[in-house]
Coordinates of C-alpha atoms and ligand atoms in Angstrom, one line a residue:
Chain A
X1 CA 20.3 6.5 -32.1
X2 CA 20.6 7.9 -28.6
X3 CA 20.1 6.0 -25.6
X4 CA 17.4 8.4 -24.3
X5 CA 15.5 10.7 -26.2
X6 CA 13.7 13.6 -24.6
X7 CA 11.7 15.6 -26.6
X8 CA 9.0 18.9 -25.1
X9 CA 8.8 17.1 -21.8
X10 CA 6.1 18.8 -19.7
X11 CA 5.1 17.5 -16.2
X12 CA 2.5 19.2 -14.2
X13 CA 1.2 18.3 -10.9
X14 CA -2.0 20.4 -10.6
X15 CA -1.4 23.8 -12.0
X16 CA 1.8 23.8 -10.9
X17 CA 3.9 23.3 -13.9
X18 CA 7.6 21.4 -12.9
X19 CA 8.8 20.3 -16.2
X20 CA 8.3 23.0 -19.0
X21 CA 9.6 21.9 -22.4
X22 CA 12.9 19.8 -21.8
X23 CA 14.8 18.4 -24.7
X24 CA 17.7 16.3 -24.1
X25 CA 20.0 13.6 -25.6
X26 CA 21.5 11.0 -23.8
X27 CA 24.5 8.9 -26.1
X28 CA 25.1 5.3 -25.1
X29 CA 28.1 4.9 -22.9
X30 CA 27.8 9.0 -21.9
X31 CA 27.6 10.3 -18.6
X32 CA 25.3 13.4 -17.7
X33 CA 25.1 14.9 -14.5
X34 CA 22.2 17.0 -13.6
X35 CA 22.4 19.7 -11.3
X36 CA 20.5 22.3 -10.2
X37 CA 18.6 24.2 -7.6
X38 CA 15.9 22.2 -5.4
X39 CA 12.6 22.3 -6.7
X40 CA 14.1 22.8 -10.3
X41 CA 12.5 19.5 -11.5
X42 CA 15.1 17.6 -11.8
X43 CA 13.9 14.4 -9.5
X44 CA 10.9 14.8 -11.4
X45 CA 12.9 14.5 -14.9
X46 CA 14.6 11.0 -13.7
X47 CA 10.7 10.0 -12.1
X48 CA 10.0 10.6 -16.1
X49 CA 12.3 9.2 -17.7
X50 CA 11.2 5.6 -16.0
X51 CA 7.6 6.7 -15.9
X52 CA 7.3 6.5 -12.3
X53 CA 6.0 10.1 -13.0
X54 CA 3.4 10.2 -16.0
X55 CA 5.0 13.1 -18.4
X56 CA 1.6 15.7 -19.4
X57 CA 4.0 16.4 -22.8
X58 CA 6.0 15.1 -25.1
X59 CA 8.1 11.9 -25.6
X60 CA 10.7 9.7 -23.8
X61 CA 12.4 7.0 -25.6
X62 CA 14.9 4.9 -23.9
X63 CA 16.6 2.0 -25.6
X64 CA 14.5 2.6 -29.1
X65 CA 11.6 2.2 -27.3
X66 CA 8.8 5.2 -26.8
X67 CA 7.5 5.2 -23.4
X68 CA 5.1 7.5 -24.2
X69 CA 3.4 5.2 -26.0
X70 CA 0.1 4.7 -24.7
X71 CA 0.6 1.1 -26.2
X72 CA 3.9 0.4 -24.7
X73 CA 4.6 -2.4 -22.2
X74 CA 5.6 -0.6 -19.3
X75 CA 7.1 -3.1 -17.1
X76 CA 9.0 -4.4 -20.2
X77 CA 10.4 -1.1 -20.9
X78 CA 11.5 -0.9 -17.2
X79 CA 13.6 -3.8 -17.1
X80 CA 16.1 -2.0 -19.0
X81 CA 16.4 1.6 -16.9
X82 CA 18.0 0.8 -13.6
X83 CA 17.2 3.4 -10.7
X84 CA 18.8 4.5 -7.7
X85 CA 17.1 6.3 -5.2
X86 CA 18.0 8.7 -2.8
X87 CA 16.6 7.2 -0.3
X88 CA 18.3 3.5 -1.9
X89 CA 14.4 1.8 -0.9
X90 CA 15.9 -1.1 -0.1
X91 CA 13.7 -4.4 0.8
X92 CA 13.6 -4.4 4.4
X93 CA 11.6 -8.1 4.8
X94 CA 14.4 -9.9 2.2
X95 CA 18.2 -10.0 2.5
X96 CA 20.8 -8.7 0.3
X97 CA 20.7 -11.9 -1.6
X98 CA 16.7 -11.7 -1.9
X99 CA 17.2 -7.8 -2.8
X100 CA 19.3 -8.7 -5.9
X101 CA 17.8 -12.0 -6.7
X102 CA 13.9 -10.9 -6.3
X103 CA 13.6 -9.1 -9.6
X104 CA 15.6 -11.4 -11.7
X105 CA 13.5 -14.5 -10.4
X106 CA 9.8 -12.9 -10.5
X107 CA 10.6 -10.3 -13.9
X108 CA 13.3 -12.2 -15.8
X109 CA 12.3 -15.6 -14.5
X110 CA 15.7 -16.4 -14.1
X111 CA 16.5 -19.9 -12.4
X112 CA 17.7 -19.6 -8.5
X113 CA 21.0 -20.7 -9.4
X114 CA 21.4 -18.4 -12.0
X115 CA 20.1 -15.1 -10.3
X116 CA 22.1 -15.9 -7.2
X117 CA 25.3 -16.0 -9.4
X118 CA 24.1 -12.7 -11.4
X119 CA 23.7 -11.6 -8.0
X120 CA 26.9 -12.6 -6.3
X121 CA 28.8 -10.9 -9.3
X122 CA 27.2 -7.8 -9.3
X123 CA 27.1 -7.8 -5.5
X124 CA 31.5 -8.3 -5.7
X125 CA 31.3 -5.3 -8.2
X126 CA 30.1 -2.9 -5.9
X127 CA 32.7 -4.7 -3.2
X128 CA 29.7 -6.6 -1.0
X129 CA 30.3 -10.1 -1.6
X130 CA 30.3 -10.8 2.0
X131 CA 27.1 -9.5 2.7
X132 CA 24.7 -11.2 0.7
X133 CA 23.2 -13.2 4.2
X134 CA 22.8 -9.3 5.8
X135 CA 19.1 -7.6 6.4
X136 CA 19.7 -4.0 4.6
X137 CA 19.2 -2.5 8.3
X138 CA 22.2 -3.9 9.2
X139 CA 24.2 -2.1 6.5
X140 CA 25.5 1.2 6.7
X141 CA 23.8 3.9 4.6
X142 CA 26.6 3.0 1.7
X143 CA 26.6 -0.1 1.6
X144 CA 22.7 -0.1 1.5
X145 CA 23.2 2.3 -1.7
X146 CA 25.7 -0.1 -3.1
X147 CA 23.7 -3.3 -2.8
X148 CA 20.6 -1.1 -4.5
X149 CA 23.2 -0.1 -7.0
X150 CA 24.0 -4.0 -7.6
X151 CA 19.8 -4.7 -7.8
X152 CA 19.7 -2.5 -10.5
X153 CA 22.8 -3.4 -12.3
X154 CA 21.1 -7.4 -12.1
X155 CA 18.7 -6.5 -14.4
X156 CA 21.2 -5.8 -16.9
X157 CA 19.7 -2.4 -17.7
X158 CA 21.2 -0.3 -21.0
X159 CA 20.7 2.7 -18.9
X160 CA 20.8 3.8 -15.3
X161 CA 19.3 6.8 -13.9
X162 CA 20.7 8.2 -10.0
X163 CA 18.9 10.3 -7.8
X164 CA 21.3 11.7 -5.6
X165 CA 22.6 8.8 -4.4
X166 CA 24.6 9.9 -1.7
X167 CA 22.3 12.7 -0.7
X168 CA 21.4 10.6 2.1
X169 CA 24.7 9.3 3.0
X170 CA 27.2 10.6 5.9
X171 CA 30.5 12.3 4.4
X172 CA 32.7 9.5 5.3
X173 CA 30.7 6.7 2.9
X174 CA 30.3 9.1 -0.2
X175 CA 33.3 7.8 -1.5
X176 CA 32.3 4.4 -1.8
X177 CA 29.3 5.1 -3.7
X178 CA 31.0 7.3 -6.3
X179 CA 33.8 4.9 -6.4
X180 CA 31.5 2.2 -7.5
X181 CA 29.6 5.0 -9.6
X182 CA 32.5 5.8 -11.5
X183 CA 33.8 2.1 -12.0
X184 CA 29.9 2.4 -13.4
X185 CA 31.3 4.9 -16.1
X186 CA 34.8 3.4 -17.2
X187 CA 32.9 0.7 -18.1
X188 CA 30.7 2.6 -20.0
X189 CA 27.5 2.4 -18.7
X190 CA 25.2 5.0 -19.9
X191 CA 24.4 6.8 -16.8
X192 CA 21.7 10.1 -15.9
X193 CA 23.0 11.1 -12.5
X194 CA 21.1 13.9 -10.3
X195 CA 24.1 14.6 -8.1
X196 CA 25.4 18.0 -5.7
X197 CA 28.7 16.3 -6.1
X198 CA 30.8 18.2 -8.0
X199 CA 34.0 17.1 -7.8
X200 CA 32.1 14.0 -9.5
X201 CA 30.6 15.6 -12.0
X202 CA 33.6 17.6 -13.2
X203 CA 35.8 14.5 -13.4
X204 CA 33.5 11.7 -14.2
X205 CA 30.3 13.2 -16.8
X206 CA 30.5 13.7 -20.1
X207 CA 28.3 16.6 -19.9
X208 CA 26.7 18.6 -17.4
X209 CA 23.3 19.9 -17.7
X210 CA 22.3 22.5 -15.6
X211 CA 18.1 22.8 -14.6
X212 CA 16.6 25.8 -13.1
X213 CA 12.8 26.6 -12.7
X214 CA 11.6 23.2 -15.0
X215 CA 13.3 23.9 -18.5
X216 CA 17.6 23.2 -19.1
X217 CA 19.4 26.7 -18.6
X218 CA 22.8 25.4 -19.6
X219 CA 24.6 22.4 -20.6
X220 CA 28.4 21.5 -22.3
X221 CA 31.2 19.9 -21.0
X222 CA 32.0 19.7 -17.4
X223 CA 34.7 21.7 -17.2
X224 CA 33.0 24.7 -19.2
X225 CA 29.7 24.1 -17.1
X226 CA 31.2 24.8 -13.8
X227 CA 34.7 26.1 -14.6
X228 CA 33.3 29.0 -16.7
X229 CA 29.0 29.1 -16.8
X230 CA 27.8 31.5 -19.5
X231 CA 23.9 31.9 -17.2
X232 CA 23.8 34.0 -14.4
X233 CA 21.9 31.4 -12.5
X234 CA 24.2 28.6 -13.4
X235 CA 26.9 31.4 -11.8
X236 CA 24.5 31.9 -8.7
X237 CA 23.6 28.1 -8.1
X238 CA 27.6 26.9 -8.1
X239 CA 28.6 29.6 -6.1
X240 CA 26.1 28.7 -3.3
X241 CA 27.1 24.8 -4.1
X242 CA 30.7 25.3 -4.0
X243 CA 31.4 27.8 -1.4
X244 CA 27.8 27.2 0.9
X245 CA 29.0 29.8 3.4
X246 CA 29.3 32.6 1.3
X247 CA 26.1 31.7 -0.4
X248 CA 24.2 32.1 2.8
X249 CA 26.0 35.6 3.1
X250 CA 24.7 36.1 -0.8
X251 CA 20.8 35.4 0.5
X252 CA 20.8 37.6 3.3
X253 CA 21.6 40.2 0.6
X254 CA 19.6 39.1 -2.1
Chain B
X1 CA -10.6 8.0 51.2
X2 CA -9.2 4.8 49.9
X3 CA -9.7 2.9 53.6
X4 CA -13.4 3.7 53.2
X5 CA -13.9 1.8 49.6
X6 CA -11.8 -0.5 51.1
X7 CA -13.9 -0.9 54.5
X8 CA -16.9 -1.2 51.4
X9 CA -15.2 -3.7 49.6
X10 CA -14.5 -6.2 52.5
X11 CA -18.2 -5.5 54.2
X12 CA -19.5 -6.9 50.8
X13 CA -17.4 -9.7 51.0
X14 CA -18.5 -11.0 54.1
X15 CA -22.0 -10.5 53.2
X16 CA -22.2 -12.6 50.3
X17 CA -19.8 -15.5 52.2
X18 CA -22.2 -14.9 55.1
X19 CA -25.1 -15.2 53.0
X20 CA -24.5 -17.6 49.9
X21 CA -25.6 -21.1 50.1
X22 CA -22.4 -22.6 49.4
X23 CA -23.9 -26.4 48.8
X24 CA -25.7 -25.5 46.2
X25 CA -23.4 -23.2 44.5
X26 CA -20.7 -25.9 44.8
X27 CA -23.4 -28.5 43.1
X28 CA -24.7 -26.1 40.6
X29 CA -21.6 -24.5 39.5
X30 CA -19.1 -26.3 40.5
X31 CA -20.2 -29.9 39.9
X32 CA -17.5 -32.5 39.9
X33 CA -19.3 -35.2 38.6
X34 CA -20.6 -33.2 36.1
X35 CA -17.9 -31.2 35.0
X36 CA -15.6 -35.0 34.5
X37 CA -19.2 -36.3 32.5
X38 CA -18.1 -33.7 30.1
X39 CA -15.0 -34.8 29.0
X40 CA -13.8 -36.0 26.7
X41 CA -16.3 -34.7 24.5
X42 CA -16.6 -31.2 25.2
X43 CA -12.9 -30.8 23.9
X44 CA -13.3 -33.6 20.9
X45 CA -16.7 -31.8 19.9
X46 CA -17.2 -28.4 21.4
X47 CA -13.5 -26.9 21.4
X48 CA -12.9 -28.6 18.3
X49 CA -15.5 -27.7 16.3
X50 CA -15.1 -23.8 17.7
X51 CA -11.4 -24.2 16.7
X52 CA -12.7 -25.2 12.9
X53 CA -15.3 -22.5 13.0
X54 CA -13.0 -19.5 14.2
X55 CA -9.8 -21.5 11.7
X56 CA -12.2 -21.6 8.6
X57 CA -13.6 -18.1 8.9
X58 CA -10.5 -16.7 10.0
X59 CA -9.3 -17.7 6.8
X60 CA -12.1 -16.8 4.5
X61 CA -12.1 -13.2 6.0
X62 CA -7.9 -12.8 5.5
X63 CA -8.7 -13.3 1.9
X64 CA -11.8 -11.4 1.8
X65 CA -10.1 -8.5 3.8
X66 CA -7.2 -8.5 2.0
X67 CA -8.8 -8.9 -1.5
X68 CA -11.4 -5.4 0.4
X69 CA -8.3 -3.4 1.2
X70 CA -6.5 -3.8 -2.4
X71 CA -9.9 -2.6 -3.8
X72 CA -10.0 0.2 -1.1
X73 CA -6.7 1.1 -2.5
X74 CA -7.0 0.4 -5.8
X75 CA -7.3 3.5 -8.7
X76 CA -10.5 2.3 -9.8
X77 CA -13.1 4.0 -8.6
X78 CA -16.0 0.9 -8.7
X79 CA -13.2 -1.2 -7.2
X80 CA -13.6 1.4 -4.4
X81 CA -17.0 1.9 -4.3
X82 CA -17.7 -1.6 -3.4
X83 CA -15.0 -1.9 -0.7
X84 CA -15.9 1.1 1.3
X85 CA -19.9 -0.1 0.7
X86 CA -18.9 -3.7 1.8
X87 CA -16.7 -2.3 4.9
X88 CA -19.7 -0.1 6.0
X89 CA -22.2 -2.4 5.5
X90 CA -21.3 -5.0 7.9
X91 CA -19.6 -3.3 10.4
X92 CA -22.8 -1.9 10.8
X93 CA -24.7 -5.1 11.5
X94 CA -25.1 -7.2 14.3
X95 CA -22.9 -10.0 13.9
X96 CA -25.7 -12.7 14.6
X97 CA -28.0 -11.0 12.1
X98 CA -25.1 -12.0 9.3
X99 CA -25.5 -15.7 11.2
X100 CA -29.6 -15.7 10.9
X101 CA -29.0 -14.3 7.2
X102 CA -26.7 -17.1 6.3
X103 CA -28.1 -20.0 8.2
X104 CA -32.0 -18.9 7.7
X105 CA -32.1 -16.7 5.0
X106 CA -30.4 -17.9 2.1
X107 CA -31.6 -21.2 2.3
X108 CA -35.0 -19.7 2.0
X109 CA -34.1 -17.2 -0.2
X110 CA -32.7 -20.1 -2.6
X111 CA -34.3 -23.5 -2.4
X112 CA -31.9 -26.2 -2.9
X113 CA -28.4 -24.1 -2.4
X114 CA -26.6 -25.5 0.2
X115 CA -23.1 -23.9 0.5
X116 CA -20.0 -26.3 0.2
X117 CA -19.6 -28.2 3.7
X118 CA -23.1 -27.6 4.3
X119 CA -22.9 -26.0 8.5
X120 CA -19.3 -25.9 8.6
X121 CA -19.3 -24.1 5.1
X122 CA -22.2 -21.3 6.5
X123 CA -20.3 -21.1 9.9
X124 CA -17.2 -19.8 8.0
X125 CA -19.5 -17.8 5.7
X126 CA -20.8 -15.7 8.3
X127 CA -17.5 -15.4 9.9
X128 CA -15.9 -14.8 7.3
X129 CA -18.2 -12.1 6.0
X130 CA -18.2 -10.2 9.5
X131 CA -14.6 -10.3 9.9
X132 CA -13.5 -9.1 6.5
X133 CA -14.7 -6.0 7.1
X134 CA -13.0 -5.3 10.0
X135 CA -10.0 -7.3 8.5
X136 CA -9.8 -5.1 5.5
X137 CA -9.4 -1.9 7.4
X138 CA -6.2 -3.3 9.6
X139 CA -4.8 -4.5 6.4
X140 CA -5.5 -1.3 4.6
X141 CA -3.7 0.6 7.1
X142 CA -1.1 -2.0 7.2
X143 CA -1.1 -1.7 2.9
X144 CA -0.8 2.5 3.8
X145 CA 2.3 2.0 6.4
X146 CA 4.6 0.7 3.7
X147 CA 6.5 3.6 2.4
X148 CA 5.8 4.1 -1.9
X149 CA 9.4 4.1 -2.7
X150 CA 8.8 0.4 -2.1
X151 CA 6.8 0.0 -4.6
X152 CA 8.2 2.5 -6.9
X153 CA 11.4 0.5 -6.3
X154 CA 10.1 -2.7 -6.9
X155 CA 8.1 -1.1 -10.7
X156 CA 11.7 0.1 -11.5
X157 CA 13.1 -3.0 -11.5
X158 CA 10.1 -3.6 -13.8
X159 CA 7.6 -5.4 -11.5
X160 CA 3.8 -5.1 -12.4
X161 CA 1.6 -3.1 -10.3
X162 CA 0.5 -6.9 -9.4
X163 CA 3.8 -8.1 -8.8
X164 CA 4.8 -5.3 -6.9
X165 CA 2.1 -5.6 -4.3
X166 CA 2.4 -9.1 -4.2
X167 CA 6.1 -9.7 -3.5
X168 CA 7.4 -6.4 -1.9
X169 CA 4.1 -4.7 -0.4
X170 CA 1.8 -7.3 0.9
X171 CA 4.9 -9.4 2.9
X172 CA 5.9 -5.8 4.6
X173 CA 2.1 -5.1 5.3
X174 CA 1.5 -8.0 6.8
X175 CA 4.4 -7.9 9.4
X176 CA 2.8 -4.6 11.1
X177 CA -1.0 -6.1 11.1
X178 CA 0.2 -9.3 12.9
X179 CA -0.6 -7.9 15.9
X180 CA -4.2 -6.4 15.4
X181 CA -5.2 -9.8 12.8
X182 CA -4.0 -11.8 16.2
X183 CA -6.7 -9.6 18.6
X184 CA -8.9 -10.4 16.0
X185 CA -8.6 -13.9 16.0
X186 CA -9.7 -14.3 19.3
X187 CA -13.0 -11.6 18.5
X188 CA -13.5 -14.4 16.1
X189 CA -13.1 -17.0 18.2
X190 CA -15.7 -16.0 20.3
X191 CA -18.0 -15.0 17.5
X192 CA -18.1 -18.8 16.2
X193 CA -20.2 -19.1 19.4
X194 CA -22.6 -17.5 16.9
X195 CA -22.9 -20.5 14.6
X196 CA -25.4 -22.2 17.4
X197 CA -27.9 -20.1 15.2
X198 CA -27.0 -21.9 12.1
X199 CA -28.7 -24.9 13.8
X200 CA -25.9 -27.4 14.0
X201 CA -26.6 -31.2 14.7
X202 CA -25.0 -32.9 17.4
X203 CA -21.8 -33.4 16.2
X204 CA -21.4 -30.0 15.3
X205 CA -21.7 -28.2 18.0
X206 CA -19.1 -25.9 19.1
X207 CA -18.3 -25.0 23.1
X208 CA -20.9 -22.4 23.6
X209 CA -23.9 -25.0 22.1
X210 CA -22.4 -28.0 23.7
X211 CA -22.2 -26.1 27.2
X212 CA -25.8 -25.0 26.9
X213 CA -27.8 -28.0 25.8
X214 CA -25.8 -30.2 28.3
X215 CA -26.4 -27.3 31.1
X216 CA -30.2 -27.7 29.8
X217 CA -30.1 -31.7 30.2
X218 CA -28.4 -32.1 33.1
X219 CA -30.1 -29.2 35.2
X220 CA -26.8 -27.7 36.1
X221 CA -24.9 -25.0 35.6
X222 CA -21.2 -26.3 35.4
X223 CA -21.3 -27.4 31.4
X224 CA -21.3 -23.9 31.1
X225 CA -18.5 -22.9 33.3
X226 CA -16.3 -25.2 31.6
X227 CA -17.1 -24.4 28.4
X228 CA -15.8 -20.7 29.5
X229 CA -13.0 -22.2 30.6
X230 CA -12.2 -23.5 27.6
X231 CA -12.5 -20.4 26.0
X232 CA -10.0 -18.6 28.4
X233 CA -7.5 -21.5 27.5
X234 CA -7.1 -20.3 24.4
X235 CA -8.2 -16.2 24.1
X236 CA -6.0 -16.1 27.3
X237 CA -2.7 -16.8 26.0
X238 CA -3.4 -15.5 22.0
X239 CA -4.3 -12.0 23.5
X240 CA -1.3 -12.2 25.6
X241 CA 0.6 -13.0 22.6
X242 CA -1.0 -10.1 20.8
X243 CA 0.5 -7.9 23.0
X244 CA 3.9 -9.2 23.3
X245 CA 4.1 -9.3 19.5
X246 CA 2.9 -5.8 19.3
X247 CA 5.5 -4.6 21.7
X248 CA 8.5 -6.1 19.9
X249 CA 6.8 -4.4 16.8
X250 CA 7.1 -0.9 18.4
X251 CA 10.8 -1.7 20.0
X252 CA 11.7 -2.9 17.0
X253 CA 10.1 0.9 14.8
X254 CA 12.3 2.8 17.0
Ligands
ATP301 N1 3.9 14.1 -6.6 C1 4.0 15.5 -6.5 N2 2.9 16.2 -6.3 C2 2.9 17.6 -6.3 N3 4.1 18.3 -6.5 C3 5.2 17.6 -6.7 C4 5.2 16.2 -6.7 N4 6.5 15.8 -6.9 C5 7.2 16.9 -7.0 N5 6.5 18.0 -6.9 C6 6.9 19.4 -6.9 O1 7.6 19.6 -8.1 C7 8.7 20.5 -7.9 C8 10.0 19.8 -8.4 O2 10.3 18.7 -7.6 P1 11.5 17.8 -7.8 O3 11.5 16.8 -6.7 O4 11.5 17.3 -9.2 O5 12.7 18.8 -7.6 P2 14.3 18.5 -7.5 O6 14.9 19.3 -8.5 O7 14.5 17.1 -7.5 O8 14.6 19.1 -6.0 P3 15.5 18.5 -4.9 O9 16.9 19.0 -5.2 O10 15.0 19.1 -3.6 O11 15.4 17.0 -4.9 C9 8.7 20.8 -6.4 O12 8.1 22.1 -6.3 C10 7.9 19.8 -5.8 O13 7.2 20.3 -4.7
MG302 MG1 15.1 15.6 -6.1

């Protein structure tokens, strides 16, 4: 059994059609990194995965469990997908501490004792132990995505899903992140990560799968992805990714 | 241009010090004897019962708001319904009609009922009632202010919708409508002066009754002053702290 099942996944918003017909397989303890164009769907493909988008079509299951499922219990189900956000959505009104303890207490209903030292552990995992007293505004943009990164990880989730988590970060702190992100992987987390990174991708996921225009184009191994793509607009989107000023000379053509 | 409004100003001055009879303003207004006859009671009676009348409604209306703005909010389209009816409804009345309908016409409209706390309980009624409405719409807006990643962050961690809005929205919300729930507090306070409709017994009076009836018994005009006086003790400073705290707020956004 995989860890996530995708199967005909169709997501409309209006008559606009963002997700037509994805099927995808995610093992336990893989790595996929999803790339793609902006506007491909891919942010909307994570949203559905967790149901924080409602898929028009077809069926998710994540863990053994449909979500789907008209009859399924939602919040249950959510317990065990950890998501980071671009944007990390941090708590601003509760510290670190609260960040990584709120869920477990109020969800889990996990004693205080107990979800602080859950917390504390994850929060030395992801190299914050000394912040746990902080207010997320006092954190740089990476360690705000590393102490989100630790809130989700509380929850002991089988999967975790990543939005481009450093989209939002300055150059210098992307390291971190993906350091902590790839600690993520050796220990083999199952992990769906929307990422521009590539360097990342080519040495840290399992596979690469590559969206364009709401359905997969390509996927495979990482090195075959973005070494060698077989679709021209796999070819066209890595070129503009890798090399960004001679894509801009490609548009002005094109 | 501004010597001649000035020349205006000081002419009328010396007119009414020319002309005023200032013994019997002093008696009438500014009645020492009087104004000591008044205390203690017009702080034990009148300022405390306006302070139980503007506390009590205050609180009923928080709720009421609060419980107005979730249904404003809320995906179901009764819920709504009602809210915007409720919100139009009485902030379209005269806030001493809802003091009439309370006081006179329930009791006549059902024989018998006597709300819980009998005046004190109708007092914070008809406050409450009034001042939901308006409450609901700060709150609503305060509800709108929180970004959604909030609460799509906090139903990821596998928070109910419940949950969500309880632990992670509502706190956040409610820092941004301190300000505006402060300003009205005072409204309120001043409103309770209302409750002398309700027809209050002696020991319920609040400042604006006592001030009157003992400005009616005595013949003189100073029960009256002081009771204002009383008032600007407290509107005074809250206001003032209204502003302050709604100052820090927009430092503290930038
Ligand atoms: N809630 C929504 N309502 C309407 N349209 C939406 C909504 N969310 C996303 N879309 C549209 O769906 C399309 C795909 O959006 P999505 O965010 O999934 O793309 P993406 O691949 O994540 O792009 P990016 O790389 O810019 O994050 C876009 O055209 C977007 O405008
Ligand atoms: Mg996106």
């Amino acid at each position: 059994m995989s860890a996530i099942e995708i199967r005909g996944l169709r997501k409309t918003f209006g008559t606009l059609e963002v997700l037509s017909g994805i099927d995808l397989d995610v093992e336990s303890g893989e790595v996929v990194c999803v790339i793609g164009p902006s506007g491909s769907g891919k942010s909307t493909l994570l949203r559905c995965v967790n149901l924080l988008e409602e898929p028009s079509g077809g069926t998710v299951t994540v863990d053994g469990v449909e979500l789907t499922d008209p009859d399924v219990d939602i919040d249950a189900a959510r317990r065990r997908i950890g998501m980071v956000f671009q944007s990390f959505n941090l708590f601003p009104h509760l510290t670190v501490l609260g960040n990584v303890t709120v869920a477990q207490r109020k969800v889990l209903k996990r004693d205080k004792a107990e979800a602080e030292r859950v917390a504390r552990a994850n929060l030395e995992r992801v190299g914050l132990a000394d912040k746990v007293d902080s207010y997320p505004e006092k954190l740089s943009g990476g360690q705000q995505q590393r102490v989100a990164i630790a809130r989700a990880l509380a929850m002991d989730p089988r999967v975790m899903l990543f939005d481009e988590p450093t989209s939002a970060l300055d150059p210098e702190l992307v390291g971190d992140v993906l350091g902590v992100m790839r600690g993520l992987a050796d220990e083999g987390m199952t992990m769906v990560v929307v990422t521009h990174e590539m360097s990342f991708a080519r040495e840290v996921a399992d596979r690469v799968v590559f969206m364009d225009g709401g359905v997969v184009v390509e996927q495979g191994a990482p090195d075959r992805v973005i070494a060698n793509p077989e679709h021209e607009r796999t070819r066209t989107f890595l070129a503009r990714v890798l090399d960004p000023a001679a894509a801009r000379v490609g548009e002005v053509d094109g | 241009m501004l010597g001649g409004e000035y020349g205006i100003f000081v002419a009328a001055v010396v007119l009414v010090v020319a002309l005023a009879d200032w013994h019997s303003l002093h008696v009438n207004f500014f009645n020492w004897s009087v104004a000591k006859g008044l205390f203690p009671d017009i702080i034990t009676v009148g300022l405390r019962n306006t302070v139980i009348y503007t506390v009590t409604g205050f609180a009923l209306g928080l709720v009421g708001g609060l419980l107005l703005a979730l249904m404003r909010l809320s995906s179901v389209l009764p819920y709504r319904w009602f809210a915007m009816a409720y919100i139009e409804v009485f902030r379209g009345l005269p806030a001493l009609l809802i003091f009439i309908f309370v006081g006179t016409g329930i009791p006549l409209a059902f024989p018998g009922t006597e709300l819980p706390g009998g005046v004190y309980g109708q007092a914070a009624a008809a406050l409450g009632l009034v001042s939901a409405a308006y409450m609901a719409e700060t709150i609503r807006a305060g509800l709108e202010a929180v970004p959604p990643g909030q609460a799509e962050a906090a139903r990821s961690l596998g928070m109910s919708r419940f949950r969500a809005m309880r632990t992670i929205v509502v706190p956040q919300a409610f820092r941004v409508v301190i300000p505006p729930l402060t300003n009205e507090l005072v409204l309120l306070f001043k409103d309770s002066s209302l409750a002398l409709f309700i027809g209050v017994s002696l020991t319920q009076r609040e400042l604006t009754k006592f001030g009157r009836d003992l400005a009616s018994q005595q013949g003189n005009t100073t029960p009256i002053l002081v009771a204002g006086l009383c008032y600007l003790l407290i509107t005074i400073p809250l206001g003032y702290l209204a502003r302050r705290l709604e100052a820090r707020q927009k430092r503290g956004r930038r």
